Amino acid sequence: MGFPPIGIMSLSAVVKQAGHECLMFDQANPETPNGVIIEQINRYQPDLVGISFLSTTSYPHAKILARQIRASNRDVKLAFGGVFASLNAPLVKLQCPEVDFVCRGDGEQLILDLLARLNDPEEISGLTWMKDGKVMQNPGRPMERHLDQWPFPDRESLKLDFVESMPLDVPAVLSMDRFTTMQTSRGCPWPCVFCDIPIFNEGKWRARSAQHVVAELKFLEEQGYGSVYFVDDHFLLQPKRIEAICAGITEEGLCIQWGIEGRVDSVAQHLFPAMAKSHCRTVMFGIESGSQAILDRLQKEQTLEEVRTAVSNAKRAGIEIVHGFFTVGNPDETVEDMEATFDFAATLPLDTFGFNRLCVYRGTPLWKEYVKRRLVNETTDWYKYFKCSEIDPTCLPGETINRVRQAGLKRLFIYKLTRYPLQTYKLLRRFLRYMPVRDVVYLILKPFLGQKKGATKAEVLSRAVEHADMKDAAAQFTHLNDDLLQQVLEASRAERARIQHGIERSGELPMFPAN
Ligand code: B12
Ligand code: SF4
């Protein structure tokens, strides 16, 4: 998805407010490859280079960048941060000795403290570092509840034209207007086995006040933004806050459109009409499965009835796009369970849906279960991620999953077209109004594209991180040992340049194999 990197934008705003100077780069931007970033570091000689990455898939890129920076600059202090680094801090520190600090959890106060005491990190909570050859794990920071104290993210200092030109896999808010993301709350207290949000946030949910959220929406609208997607883990948790946000939007006369994610068992569903009235256009639910046995296996703590009610309530309230996230290839899932999922999805008045293969990441309850079952090895696998079906014998084999998924999607599309022709027609019209035709065609055809011959390994790898349907390759990437990484990244960069050159010439979007 073409989302801006709001993590570094949040930190940039904080350090600038404190009087520091700050430059941001996005490694995903083809105009700022590692060479350019390093050139700028050597030019400006900053006190600190912070490297932020979300997950295991971008860890290899972060690792290589850190090594390249260290090779060209012996003195600059390097710090890692983000969800994956936070949850794996001592291991990351050991594997990347060139990085001085691994920062755990929220970064706002931490980065300010670090800048104040770069040469004396002993007292800085939330820091993992090395002293006399020993990894030091400073105590964690208490969870910051007062999120209103931080400035709005520094969105204007990072050029993002390249993000806007990326095809949208999930058309988050479906709009051609200027788009950005925002975070109004952090965390989620539920125990879903595949998710590490509760661990990252110590099972807590923290939120900004409604006034602060509305003030940022107003500011964004003044800056010319027309749509914003909230990257909150569970927006629908606190009815009073939602009510106040909707009231604030109406009072301020704002028109900015917004989209959210939330759980189907939310007690705030009576507010869907107010949300729709205050321009909430998209609601995305984690539905996962149409089989109650699988929902229970995943510890979703939700029922099929709750799913049905929430989706209907949202549609009835006038939310334009209601999206369902589903997972396939779950532990203990049978072909019948999978078919039930597609049939269930067909009966729901959803506008859009995605069916992804379940993956396992370190830190999640499922990972811990797999360690116990000796399906993953903590020592050798911690920086990798796996499709569950590749390692768990209780999952269906990958080929069966793909076959059942393709058949299920065909049934689902045909059912939607014949039973809900108006909804489908309206959706298609909306797609065509707000997305380039080639993206719409790609979005519709994607599930039916078989394995395309001809993509080189480097081509596959170079696109892996950007395209959800390349998760096979992304997983492979995280499995490479460090010696091979550098080689593959170079080949991948060259391949990417070749592909981009090709696209520019032909104006066509390359097609990628479905996973
Ligand atoms: C938005 C989002 C995306 C967007 C990201 C767009 C972008 N350019 O940033 C997209 C859709 C592309 C995406 C993709 C993926 N995502 Co994602 N994503 C999220 C989500 C929902 C919000 C992230 C966010 O913006 N947070 C808001 C900002 C403000 O927080 P932050 O980035 O964490 O930064 C704060 C701190 O971490 C810290 N910090 C961060 N960096 C640094 C650096 C320094 C130096 C310091 C001091 C501090 C610091 O300070 C910041 C402010 O407090 C999170 C869930 C979550 N709550 O984190 C999942 C999440 C990060 N994603 C996840 C996953 C698995 C993925 C994918 C691997 C999915 C896939 N298989 O393809 C890919 C990987 C992409 C990649 N390149 O790594 C998992 C990671 C699990 C793990 N243990 O690794 C998460 C946690 C979701 C989950 N439920 O498990 N994702
Ligand atoms: S409800 Fe969503 S955010 Fe919360 S634990 Fe489950 S998957 Fe993670």
XYZ file of C-alpha atoms in Angstrom, residues 43-382:
340
model
C 27.820 15.915 3.986
C 25.882 16.989 7.079
C 27.754 14.880 9.677
C 24.722 14.476 11.969
C 25.004 13.521 15.638
C 22.612 10.630 15.171
C 21.234 8.554 12.313
C 17.988 6.832 13.268
C 16.928 3.903 11.118
C 13.283 2.949 11.370
C 11.763 -0.233 9.991
C 8.507 -2.012 10.648
C 9.072 -5.641 10.228
C 11.231 -8.612 9.447
C 10.892 -7.999 5.690
C 12.618 -4.620 5.879
C 15.180 -5.684 8.498
C 17.627 -6.923 5.800
C 17.474 -3.512 4.093
C 18.051 -1.719 7.396
C 20.941 -4.002 8.244
C 22.721 -3.392 4.941
C 22.158 0.352 5.151
C 23.603 0.439 8.669
C 26.680 -1.488 7.526
C 27.194 0.787 4.541
C 26.876 3.903 6.696
C 29.347 2.502 9.226
C 31.798 1.575 6.457
C 31.862 5.157 5.219
C 31.584 6.935 8.575
C 33.211 5.549 11.695
C 31.952 8.160 14.121
C 28.262 8.776 13.514
C 25.966 7.201 16.115
C 23.454 4.757 14.661
C 20.125 3.788 16.212
C 17.468 1.288 15.148
C 13.794 1.551 16.119
C 10.333 0.259 15.176
C 8.174 -2.747 16.073
C 10.517 -5.532 14.940
C 13.632 -3.952 16.469
C 11.739 -3.338 19.725
C 10.610 -6.934 20.036
C 14.001 -8.426 19.120
C 16.350 -5.811 20.551
C 19.193 -7.889 22.094
C 19.321 -10.238 19.102
C 19.346 -7.327 16.662
C 22.120 -5.619 18.634
C 24.228 -8.782 18.539
C 23.645 -9.325 14.841
C 24.328 -5.670 13.954
C 27.322 -4.589 16.050
C 27.711 -1.483 13.854
C 24.459 -0.120 15.289
C 25.075 1.663 18.594
C 21.549 1.614 19.994
C 18.381 -0.381 19.505
C 15.437 1.717 20.705
C 12.426 -0.089 22.123
C 8.801 1.087 22.091
C 7.549 4.654 21.574
C 10.291 6.832 20.172
C 9.223 10.393 20.907
C 10.705 10.942 24.376
C 13.345 8.285 23.829
C 14.945 10.039 20.867
C 15.019 13.340 22.769
C 16.708 11.646 25.738
C 19.148 9.911 23.428
C 20.110 13.140 21.669
C 20.734 14.714 25.060
C 23.037 11.883 26.220
C 24.513 10.239 23.161
C 27.737 9.366 24.952
C 26.124 8.351 28.213
C 23.295 5.916 27.417
C 23.349 4.151 30.791
C 20.331 6.012 32.183
C 18.147 6.043 29.077
C 15.141 3.764 29.493
C 14.086 1.705 26.500
C 17.611 1.389 25.098
C 19.562 -1.752 24.220
C 23.273 -1.182 23.678
C 26.670 -2.753 24.206
C 29.145 -2.126 27.024
C 32.464 -3.960 27.321
C 31.288 -6.598 24.878
C 28.078 -7.206 26.843
C 24.564 -6.410 25.633
C 22.945 -3.963 28.045
C 19.148 -3.982 28.190
C 18.180 -0.763 29.988
C 14.770 -0.959 31.739
C 11.731 -0.289 29.527
C 9.875 3.025 29.585
C 6.498 3.240 31.251
C 3.831 3.443 28.509
C 3.227 7.107 27.668
C -0.494 7.798 27.970
C -0.440 11.507 27.263
C -0.141 11.313 23.462
C -1.548 14.817 22.915
C 1.759 16.292 24.047
C 3.448 15.427 20.729
C 3.322 17.669 17.670
C 1.585 16.537 14.475
C 3.865 14.462 12.210
C 6.233 16.382 9.941
C 4.609 15.361 6.657
C 5.891 18.165 4.490
C 9.649 17.572 4.775
C 9.686 14.253 2.942
C 8.947 14.152 -0.763
C 6.339 11.490 -1.333
C 5.431 11.693 -5.011
C 6.716 8.152 -5.430
C 4.254 6.842 -2.823
C 1.381 8.540 -4.611
C 2.374 6.861 -7.868
C 2.323 3.355 -6.375
C -0.591 1.087 -7.290
C -2.974 0.692 -4.361
C -3.403 -2.972 -3.473
C -6.150 -2.100 -1.045
C -7.754 1.180 -2.004
C -7.805 2.388 1.573
C -10.003 5.425 1.238
C -10.559 5.345 -2.528
C -9.851 8.881 -3.413
C -7.776 10.783 -5.897
C -7.469 13.566 -3.314
C -4.204 14.227 -1.547
C -3.847 11.288 0.834
C -2.022 10.680 4.094
C -2.160 8.559 7.236
C -2.639 9.451 10.868
C -2.486 7.615 14.194
C -5.148 8.487 16.762
C -4.619 5.565 19.157
C -1.994 2.899 19.874
C -2.374 -0.734 20.814
C -5.037 -3.374 21.214
C -5.738 -5.624 24.201
C -7.037 -8.742 22.379
C -5.125 -12.049 22.210
C -5.192 -13.042 18.477
C -2.440 -15.645 18.117
C -0.870 -14.206 14.947
C -0.578 -10.595 16.136
C 2.157 -8.884 18.131
C 0.404 -5.555 18.701
C -0.682 -6.538 22.231
C 2.916 -7.490 23.074
C 4.406 -4.319 21.570
C 1.915 -2.256 23.579
C 1.963 -4.398 26.716
C -1.710 -5.244 26.199
C -2.711 -1.593 26.587
C -4.709 0.774 24.406
C -3.857 4.480 24.519
C -5.505 7.276 22.632
C -5.198 10.919 21.741
C -8.092 13.130 22.824
C -10.887 13.821 20.362
C -9.937 17.532 20.342
C -6.358 16.743 19.348
C -7.497 14.401 16.581
C -9.962 16.933 15.182
C -7.308 19.652 15.316
C -4.984 17.480 13.191
C -7.771 16.722 10.707
C -8.458 20.442 10.436
C -4.764 21.140 9.928
C -4.562 18.444 7.225
C -7.567 19.863 5.424
C -5.972 23.308 5.492
C -2.817 21.744 4.024
C -4.853 20.440 1.088
C -5.302 16.820 2.119
C -8.634 15.301 1.049
C -8.406 11.869 2.649
C -6.689 10.228 5.569
C -6.392 6.644 6.755
C -6.035 5.978 10.479
C -3.339 3.365 11.096
C -4.772 2.667 14.570
C -4.854 -0.974 15.561
C -8.425 -0.682 16.904
C -10.101 2.661 16.350
C -13.509 1.438 17.490
C -12.633 0.909 21.135
C -13.978 3.918 22.996
C -17.466 5.138 22.011
C -17.227 8.484 23.853
C -14.064 9.456 21.987
C -15.521 8.461 18.612
C -18.665 10.439 19.313
C -16.595 13.495 20.226
C -14.424 13.141 17.102
C -17.512 12.990 14.872
C -19.092 15.950 16.671
C -15.828 17.914 16.353
C -15.609 17.237 12.607
C -19.185 18.449 12.132
C -18.700 21.542 14.327
C -15.561 22.513 12.433
C -17.357 21.938 9.114
C -14.569 19.606 7.891
C -14.952 17.630 4.675
C -11.832 15.473 4.840
C -12.615 11.795 4.263
C -11.274 9.152 6.594
C -10.972 5.406 6.994
C -10.409 3.147 9.980
C -9.785 -0.426 11.154
C -11.585 -2.031 14.076
C -12.994 -5.172 15.633
C -16.426 -6.557 14.789
C -17.363 -6.883 18.477
C -17.026 -3.142 19.046
C -19.583 -1.563 21.345
C -19.375 1.637 19.316
C -21.450 0.399 16.382
C -24.355 2.706 17.164
C -21.941 5.452 16.096
C -21.497 4.163 12.534
C -24.191 6.592 11.269
C -22.430 9.526 12.989
C -19.117 8.362 11.512
C -20.584 8.127 8.021
C -22.101 11.610 8.437
C -18.714 13.038 9.406
C -17.132 11.586 6.228
C -15.800 8.244 7.451
C -15.772 6.469 4.149
C -13.983 3.194 4.837
C -14.270 0.694 7.667
C -12.004 -2.348 7.621
C -12.708 -5.391 9.797
C -10.387 -8.293 10.657
C -12.837 -11.102 9.873
C -10.239 -13.833 9.227
C -12.482 -16.882 8.738
C -15.969 -18.132 7.981
C -15.442 -21.111 10.267
C -16.053 -20.628 13.974
C -13.602 -23.437 14.749
C -10.822 -21.505 12.978
C -11.772 -18.220 14.637
C -11.463 -20.003 17.971
C -8.162 -21.600 16.949
C -6.831 -18.107 16.154
C -8.200 -16.832 19.475
C -10.031 -14.074 17.634
C -12.631 -13.950 20.399
C -15.347 -13.088 17.909
C -18.312 -14.977 16.471
C -19.636 -15.297 12.929
C -22.813 -13.621 14.158
C -20.818 -10.618 15.400
C -19.144 -10.377 11.986
C -22.505 -10.413 10.208
C -23.950 -7.771 12.539
C -20.974 -5.422 12.318
C -20.715 -5.538 8.510
C -24.482 -5.007 8.118
C -24.496 -2.191 10.678
C -21.674 -0.391 8.882
C -23.326 -0.738 5.466
C -26.743 0.243 6.786
C -25.196 3.322 8.394
C -23.954 4.467 4.996
C -20.239 3.626 5.220
C -19.302 3.538 1.563
C -16.549 0.924 1.629
C -16.636 -1.916 4.130
C -13.600 -4.160 3.774
C -12.992 -7.633 5.183
C -9.512 -8.963 5.937
C -9.484 -12.767 5.760
C -6.700 -15.273 6.346
C -6.295 -18.636 4.659
C -3.774 -21.374 5.333
C -4.537 -21.283 9.068
C -3.474 -24.058 11.476
C -6.014 -26.931 11.625
C -7.928 -25.486 8.648
C -9.591 -27.990 6.326
C -10.712 -27.517 2.718
C -14.282 -27.308 4.059
C -13.264 -24.509 6.467
C -11.685 -22.591 3.601
C -14.736 -23.045 1.387
C -16.916 -21.917 4.273
C -14.818 -18.736 4.453
C -15.468 -17.822 0.810
C -19.147 -18.738 1.087
C -19.449 -16.690 4.269
C -17.733 -13.711 2.603
C -20.219 -13.963 -0.269
C -23.190 -13.617 2.068
C -21.792 -10.496 3.740
C -22.529 -7.085 2.241
C -18.791 -6.344 1.996
C -17.550 -4.044 -0.737
C -13.944 -5.259 -0.849
C -12.047 -8.165 0.646
C -8.561 -9.631 0.857
C -7.614 -13.272 1.490
C -4.015 -13.563 2.629
C -2.026 -16.595 3.693
C -1.418 -16.590 7.450
C 2.213 -15.886 8.358
C 4.005 -16.249 11.644
C 6.274 -13.570 13.154
C 8.512 -13.784 16.192
C 6.926 -12.448 19.362
C 3.407 -13.599 18.591
C 1.642 -16.321 20.619
C 1.645 -18.493 17.478
C 5.442 -18.200 17.191
C 5.772 -19.297 20.806
C 3.543 -22.283 20.092
C 5.689 -23.156 17.054
C 8.848 -22.949 19.172
C 7.305 -25.425 21.618
C 6.268 -27.667 18.751
C 9.818 -27.331 17.332
C 8.521 -25.951 14.037
C 10.718 -22.863 14.370
C 14.046 -22.464 16.070
C 14.528 -19.382 18.254
C 18.281 -19.317 17.656
C 18.363 -19.648 13.891
C 14.932 -18.401 12.799
C 14.244 -15.293 14.899
